[in-house]
């Protein structure tokens, strides 16, 4: 199957059951051929989740990422392929943190950090792909969410104030008890697309 598409100048990127076809032009002939290949393997395309897009004009999602052709705020008239965690994935990590905090109840601060760290680390490791993804905005949003959520968590735990009451909770958990700080730059610089198709 890959050989057929390669001969047409179409690149296929596949992971498990998900795949995308990329080309300057994808004709109906190629789509028909794709359906034929899948039917012979007794597979069908999920029409609700599948679509054809002009990626320079419309963003698309793949494997938890959103791919979008953005204008640069640094270089006038330039654009770059912005690849970042999609909104559903960002909501998912916040929900996972909420669920964990509800489960751990009155754990000591050090254990709260150790329970949250695998969730934060795993999410960051998946989405931070050096030279490919741009995670600064999503990581900063996660950082801000953790600060606010932990403040609420400790304010509601007990009417009796402690060192972790109020705005100090996040700072103490990160500085003293080892909670991971999500917002760290990944050091990437956008690769700008040049030429007539900008």
PDB file of C-alpha atoms in Angstrom:
ATOM      1  CA  UNK A   1       0.000   0.000   0.000  1.00  0.00           C
ATOM      2  CA  UNK A   2       2.782   2.441   0.887  1.00  0.00           C
ATOM      3  CA  UNK A   3       4.447   1.749  -2.447  1.00  0.00           C
ATOM      4  CA  UNK A   4       1.322   2.704  -4.391  1.00  0.00           C
ATOM      5  CA  UNK A   5       0.969   6.015  -2.572  1.00  0.00           C
ATOM      6  CA  UNK A   6       4.687   6.768  -2.804  1.00  0.00           C
ATOM      7  CA  UNK A   7       4.479   6.444  -6.587  1.00  0.00           C
ATOM      8  CA  UNK A   8       1.769   9.136  -6.536  1.00  0.00           C
ATOM      9  CA  UNK A   9       3.885  11.436  -4.374  1.00  0.00           C
ATOM     10  CA  UNK A  10       1.745  10.740  -1.301  1.00  0.00           C
ATOM     11  CA  UNK A  11       3.374  10.094   2.058  1.00  0.00           C
ATOM     12  CA  UNK A  12       1.596   7.914   4.604  1.00  0.00           C
ATOM     13  CA  UNK A  13       2.264   8.289   8.323  1.00  0.00           C
ATOM     14  CA  UNK A  14       0.697   5.522  10.396  1.00  0.00           C
ATOM     15  CA  UNK A  15       0.564   4.587  14.063  1.00  0.00           C
ATOM     16  CA  UNK A  16      -1.590   1.574  15.037  1.00  0.00           C
ATOM     17  CA  UNK A  17      -5.051   2.260  13.615  1.00  0.00           C
ATOM     18  CA  UNK A  18      -4.459   5.945  12.909  1.00  0.00           C
ATOM     19  CA  UNK A  19      -2.861   7.326   9.772  1.00  0.00           C
ATOM     20  CA  UNK A  20      -2.652  10.428   7.612  1.00  0.00           C
ATOM     21  CA  UNK A  21      -1.855  10.899   3.929  1.00  0.00           C
ATOM     22  CA  UNK A  22       0.179  13.955   2.965  1.00  0.00           C
ATOM     23  CA  UNK A  23       0.697  15.386  -0.499  1.00  0.00           C
ATOM     24  CA  UNK A  24       0.398  18.567  -2.525  1.00  0.00           C
ATOM     25  CA  UNK A  25      -2.593  16.908  -4.183  1.00  0.00           C
ATOM     26  CA  UNK A  26      -4.627  13.809  -3.326  1.00  0.00           C
ATOM     27  CA  UNK A  27      -7.018  12.783  -6.083  1.00  0.00           C
ATOM     28  CA  UNK A  28     -10.191  10.770  -5.684  1.00  0.00           C
ATOM     29  CA  UNK A  29      -8.465   7.851  -7.400  1.00  0.00           C
ATOM     30  CA  UNK A  30      -6.106   7.516  -4.424  1.00  0.00           C
ATOM     31  CA  UNK A  31      -8.981   7.670  -1.916  1.00  0.00           C
ATOM     32  CA  UNK A  32     -10.864   4.973  -3.830  1.00  0.00           C
ATOM     33  CA  UNK A  33      -7.740   2.815  -3.893  1.00  0.00           C
ATOM     34  CA  UNK A  34      -7.317   3.283  -0.144  1.00  0.00           C
ATOM     35  CA  UNK A  35     -10.866   2.091   0.530  1.00  0.00           C
ATOM     36  CA  UNK A  36     -10.211  -0.930  -1.656  1.00  0.00           C
ATOM     37  CA  UNK A  37      -7.070  -1.877   0.253  1.00  0.00           C
ATOM     38  CA  UNK A  38      -8.889  -1.577   3.576  1.00  0.00           C
ATOM     39  CA  UNK A  39     -11.894  -3.573   2.418  1.00  0.00           C
ATOM     40  CA  UNK A  40      -9.622  -6.456   1.433  1.00  0.00           C
ATOM     41  CA  UNK A  41      -8.240  -6.383   4.969  1.00  0.00           C
ATOM     42  CA  UNK A  42     -11.816  -6.271   6.296  1.00  0.00           C
ATOM     43  CA  UNK A  43     -11.295  -2.791   7.665  1.00  0.00           C
ATOM     44  CA  UNK A  44     -13.302   0.395   7.204  1.00  0.00           C
ATOM     45  CA  UNK A  45     -12.560   4.071   7.642  1.00  0.00           C
ATOM     46  CA  UNK A  46     -14.367   5.939  10.406  1.00  0.00           C
ATOM     47  CA  UNK A  47     -15.991   8.589   8.228  1.00  0.00           C
ATOM     48  CA  UNK A  48     -16.925  10.789  11.206  1.00  0.00           C
ATOM     49  CA  UNK A  49     -13.301  11.086  12.281  1.00  0.00           C
ATOM     50  CA  UNK A  50     -11.793  11.297   8.791  1.00  0.00           C
ATOM     51  CA  UNK A  51     -11.579  14.305   6.521  1.00  0.00           C
ATOM     52  CA  UNK A  52      -9.462  15.912   3.813  1.00  0.00           C
ATOM     53  CA  UNK A  53      -7.996  19.296   4.670  1.00  0.00           C
ATOM     54  CA  UNK A  54      -5.737  21.910   3.184  1.00  0.00           C
ATOM     55  CA  UNK A  55      -3.322  21.967   6.105  1.00  0.00           C
ATOM     56  CA  UNK A  56      -2.081  25.453   5.233  1.00  0.00           C
ATOM     57  CA  UNK A  57      -5.600  26.782   5.775  1.00  0.00           C
ATOM     58  CA  UNK A  58      -7.166  24.430   8.333  1.00  0.00           C
ATOM     59  CA  UNK A  59      -5.657  22.737  11.411  1.00  0.00           C
ATOM     60  CA  UNK A  60      -5.993  19.014  12.013  1.00  0.00           C
ATOM     61  CA  UNK A  61      -5.478  16.617  14.935  1.00  0.00           C
ATOM     62  CA  UNK A  62      -3.326  13.495  14.945  1.00  0.00           C
ATOM     63  CA  UNK A  63      -2.257  11.279  17.857  1.00  0.00           C
ATOM     64  CA  UNK A  64      -3.237  13.863  20.468  1.00  0.00           C
ATOM     65  CA  UNK A  65      -1.527  16.769  18.687  1.00  0.00           C
ATOM     66  CA  UNK A  66      -2.984  19.694  16.767  1.00  0.00           C
ATOM     67  CA  UNK A  67      -1.056  20.660  13.637  1.00  0.00           C
ATOM     68  CA  UNK A  68      -1.583  24.245  12.531  1.00  0.00           C
ATOM     69  CA  UNK A  69       0.159  26.513  10.008  1.00  0.00           C
ATOM     70  CA  UNK A  70       0.610  29.648  12.106  1.00  0.00           C
ATOM     71  CA  UNK A  71       1.774  33.157  11.413  1.00  0.00           C
ATOM     72  CA  UNK A  72       4.973  34.100  13.162  1.00  0.00           C
ATOM     73  CA  UNK A  73       4.843  36.856  15.766  1.00  0.00           C
ATOM     74  CA  UNK A  74       8.624  37.221  15.442  1.00  0.00           C
ATOM     75  CA  UNK A  75       9.200  37.471  11.692  1.00  0.00           C
ATOM     76  CA  UNK A  76       6.711  39.471   9.650  1.00  0.00           C
ATOM     77  CA  UNK A  77       5.243  37.562   6.717  1.00  0.00           C
ATOM     78  CA  UNK A  78       6.561  34.191   7.884  1.00  0.00           C
ATOM     79  CA  UNK A  79       4.694  31.093   8.986  1.00  0.00           C
ATOM     80  CA  UNK A  80       5.646  27.869  10.736  1.00  0.00           C
ATOM     81  CA  UNK A  81       4.140  24.460  11.411  1.00  0.00           C
ATOM     82  CA  UNK A  82       2.922  24.706  14.992  1.00  0.00           C
ATOM     83  CA  UNK A  83       2.469  21.263  16.584  1.00  0.00           C
ATOM     84  CA  UNK A  84       1.102  21.249  20.124  1.00  0.00           C
ATOM     85  CA  UNK A  85      -1.124  19.217  22.511  1.00  0.00           C
ATOM     86  CA  UNK A  86      -4.720  19.422  21.340  1.00  0.00           C
ATOM     87  CA  UNK A  87      -7.336  20.967  23.612  1.00  0.00           C
ATOM     88  CA  UNK A  88      -8.903  17.609  24.511  1.00  0.00           C
ATOM     89  CA  UNK A  89      -5.496  16.359  25.683  1.00  0.00           C
ATOM     90  CA  UNK A  90      -4.987  19.474  27.801  1.00  0.00           C
ATOM     91  CA  UNK A  91      -8.379  18.960  29.422  1.00  0.00           C
ATOM     92  CA  UNK A  92      -7.476  15.314  29.973  1.00  0.00           C
ATOM     93  CA  UNK A  93      -4.363  16.048  32.026  1.00  0.00           C
ATOM     94  CA  UNK A  94      -6.297  18.494  34.182  1.00  0.00           C
ATOM     95  CA  UNK A  95      -8.973  15.879  34.802  1.00  0.00           C
ATOM     96  CA  UNK A  96      -6.327  13.275  35.692  1.00  0.00           C
ATOM     97  CA  UNK A  97      -4.869  15.676  38.270  1.00  0.00           C
ATOM     98  CA  UNK A  98      -8.325  16.350  39.713  1.00  0.00           C
ATOM     99  CA  UNK A  99      -9.080  12.627  40.035  1.00  0.00           C
ATOM    100  CA  UNK A 100      -5.757  11.945  41.741  1.00  0.00           C
ATOM    101  CA  UNK A 101      -6.204  14.785  44.240  1.00  0.00           C
ATOM    102  CA  UNK A 102      -9.639  13.454  45.167  1.00  0.00           C
ATOM    103  CA  UNK A 103      -8.202   9.974  45.718  1.00  0.00           C
ATOM    104  CA  UNK A 104      -5.207  10.900  47.850  1.00  0.00           C
ATOM    105  CA  UNK A 105      -7.234  12.856  50.409  1.00  0.00           C
ATOM    106  CA  UNK A 106      -5.037  13.874  53.335  1.00  0.00           C
ATOM    107  CA  UNK A 107      -1.687  12.539  52.154  1.00  0.00           C
ATOM    108  CA  UNK A 108       1.439  14.352  53.398  1.00  0.00           C
ATOM    109  CA  UNK A 109       2.828  17.003  51.050  1.00  0.00           C
ATOM    110  CA  UNK A 110       5.775  14.867  49.934  1.00  0.00           C
ATOM    111  CA  UNK A 111       3.446  12.029  48.958  1.00  0.00           C
ATOM    112  CA  UNK A 112       1.095  14.419  47.143  1.00  0.00           C
ATOM    113  CA  UNK A 113       4.047  15.460  44.990  1.00  0.00           C
ATOM    114  CA  UNK A 114       5.132  11.863  44.390  1.00  0.00           C
ATOM    115  CA  UNK A 115       1.577  10.888  43.359  1.00  0.00           C
ATOM    116  CA  UNK A 116       1.204  13.780  40.930  1.00  0.00           C
ATOM    117  CA  UNK A 117       4.678  13.616  39.385  1.00  0.00           C
ATOM    118  CA  UNK A 118       4.194  10.449  37.263  1.00  0.00           C
ATOM    119  CA  UNK A 119       1.043  11.968  35.748  1.00  0.00           C
ATOM    120  CA  UNK A 120       2.741  15.261  34.931  1.00  0.00           C
ATOM    121  CA  UNK A 121       5.995  13.648  33.750  1.00  0.00           C
ATOM    122  CA  UNK A 122       4.258  11.121  31.507  1.00  0.00           C
ATOM    123  CA  UNK A 123       2.146  13.791  29.831  1.00  0.00           C
ATOM    124  CA  UNK A 124       5.112  16.093  29.285  1.00  0.00           C
ATOM    125  CA  UNK A 125       7.298  13.290  27.935  1.00  0.00           C
ATOM    126  CA  UNK A 126       4.653  12.329  25.384  1.00  0.00           C
ATOM    127  CA  UNK A 127       4.082  15.828  24.047  1.00  0.00           C
ATOM    128  CA  UNK A 128       7.585  17.263  24.221  1.00  0.00           C
ATOM    129  CA  UNK A 129       9.273  16.071  21.017  1.00  0.00           C
ATOM    130  CA  UNK A 130      12.525  17.922  20.465  1.00  0.00           C
ATOM    131  CA  UNK A 131      12.669  19.621  17.086  1.00  0.00           C
ATOM    132  CA  UNK A 132       8.997  18.870  16.384  1.00  0.00           C
ATOM    133  CA  UNK A 133       6.472  20.033  18.985  1.00  0.00           C
ATOM    134  CA  UNK A 134       5.992  23.458  20.559  1.00  0.00           C
ATOM    135  CA  UNK A 135       4.789  22.901  24.095  1.00  0.00           C
ATOM    136  CA  UNK A 136       5.552  26.172  25.872  1.00  0.00           C
ATOM    137  CA  UNK A 137       1.989  27.503  25.857  1.00  0.00           C
ATOM    138  CA  UNK A 138       0.381  24.184  26.880  1.00  0.00           C
ATOM    139  CA  UNK A 139       2.973  23.606  29.620  1.00  0.00           C
ATOM    140  CA  UNK A 140       2.493  27.125  30.972  1.00  0.00           C
ATOM    141  CA  UNK A 141      -1.285  26.579  31.083  1.00  0.00           C
ATOM    142  CA  UNK A 142      -0.723  23.325  32.977  1.00  0.00           C
ATOM    143  CA  UNK A 143       1.622  25.145  35.350  1.00  0.00           C
ATOM    144  CA  UNK A 144      -1.016  27.830  36.013  1.00  0.00           C
ATOM    145  CA  UNK A 145      -3.694  25.182  36.502  1.00  0.00           C
ATOM    146  CA  UNK A 146      -1.584  23.286  39.041  1.00  0.00           C
ATOM    147  CA  UNK A 147      -0.957  26.472  41.009  1.00  0.00           C
ATOM    148  CA  UNK A 148      -4.681  27.317  41.185  1.00  0.00           C
ATOM    149  CA  UNK A 149      -5.870  23.737  41.733  1.00  0.00           C
ATOM    150  CA  UNK A 150      -3.433  23.054  44.575  1.00  0.00           C
ATOM    151  CA  UNK A 151      -4.363  26.295  46.267  1.00  0.00           C
ATOM    152  CA  UNK A 152      -8.033  25.217  46.233  1.00  0.00           C
ATOM    153  CA  UNK A 153      -7.081  21.693  47.315  1.00  0.00           C
ATOM    154  CA  UNK A 154      -5.304  22.833  50.459  1.00  0.00           C
ATOM    155  CA  UNK A 155      -7.802  25.578  51.257  1.00  0.00           C
ATOM    156  CA  UNK A 156     -10.627  23.019  51.294  1.00  0.00           C
ATOM    157  CA  UNK A 157      -8.755  20.219  53.064  1.00  0.00           C
ATOM    158  CA  UNK A 158      -9.011  21.799  56.469  1.00  0.00           C
ATOM    159  CA  UNK A 159     -10.296  24.904  58.116  1.00  0.00           C
ATOM    160  CA  UNK A 160      -7.083  24.960  60.093  1.00  0.00           C
ATOM    161  CA  UNK A 161      -4.415  26.857  58.200  1.00  0.00           C
ATOM    162  CA  UNK A 162      -1.077  25.214  57.561  1.00  0.00           C
ATOM    163  CA  UNK A 163       2.112  25.944  55.646  1.00  0.00           C
ATOM    164  CA  UNK A 164       0.327  24.769  52.508  1.00  0.00           C
ATOM    165  CA  UNK A 165      -2.718  26.988  52.972  1.00  0.00           C
ATOM    166  CA  UNK A 166      -3.389  29.511  50.199  1.00  0.00           C
ATOM    167  CA  UNK A 167      -1.007  30.660  47.500  1.00  0.00           C
ATOM    168  CA  UNK A 168       2.034  29.083  49.193  1.00  0.00           C
ATOM    169  CA  UNK A 169       0.958  25.502  48.405  1.00  0.00           C
ATOM    170  CA  UNK A 170       2.310  25.306  44.878  1.00  0.00           C
ATOM    171  CA  UNK A 171       5.594  27.041  45.697  1.00  0.00           C
ATOM    172  CA  UNK A 172       6.272  24.796  48.684  1.00  0.00           C
ATOM    173  CA  UNK A 173       5.378  21.617  46.802  1.00  0.00           C
ATOM    174  CA  UNK A 174       7.684  22.481  43.897  1.00  0.00           C
ATOM    175  CA  UNK A 175      10.582  23.983  45.845  1.00  0.00           C
ATOM    176  CA  UNK A 176      10.626  21.756  48.921  1.00  0.00           C
ATOM    177  CA  UNK A 177       8.809  18.542  48.066  1.00  0.00           C
ATOM    178  CA  UNK A 178       9.881  17.998  44.461  1.00  0.00           C
ATOM    179  CA  UNK A 179       6.670  18.565  42.507  1.00  0.00           C
ATOM    180  CA  UNK A 180       7.526  18.861  38.812  1.00  0.00           C
ATOM    181  CA  UNK A 181       7.274  22.354  37.341  1.00  0.00           C
ATOM    182  CA  UNK A 182       5.689  21.923  33.876  1.00  0.00           C
ATOM    183  CA  UNK A 183       6.580  25.286  32.406  1.00  0.00           C
ATOM    184  CA  UNK A 184      10.105  24.925  31.097  1.00  0.00           C
ATOM    185  CA  UNK A 185      11.063  26.021  27.616  1.00  0.00           C
ATOM    186  CA  UNK A 186      11.923  23.248  25.170  1.00  0.00           C
ATOM    187  CA  UNK A 187      14.431  25.489  23.431  1.00  0.00           C
ATOM    188  CA  UNK A 188      12.919  25.107  19.978  1.00  0.00           C
ATOM    189  CA  UNK A 189      12.933  27.695  17.257  1.00  0.00           C
ATOM    190  CA  UNK A 190      10.215  27.513  14.613  1.00  0.00           C
ATOM    191  CA  UNK A 191      11.190  26.332  11.133  1.00  0.00           C
ATOM    192  CA  UNK A 192       9.604  28.907   8.873  1.00  0.00           C
ATOM    193  CA  UNK A 193       8.017  27.943   5.564  1.00  0.00           C
ATOM    194  CA  UNK A 194       9.106  30.133   2.670  1.00  0.00           C
ATOM    195  CA  UNK A 195       7.954  30.546  -0.909  1.00  0.00           C
ATOM    196  CA  UNK A 196       4.826  31.271  -2.879  1.00  0.00           C
ATOM    197  CA  UNK A 197       2.547  28.968  -0.882  1.00  0.00           C
ATOM    198  CA  UNK A 198       2.762  30.955   2.339  1.00  0.00           C
TER     199      UNK A 198
END
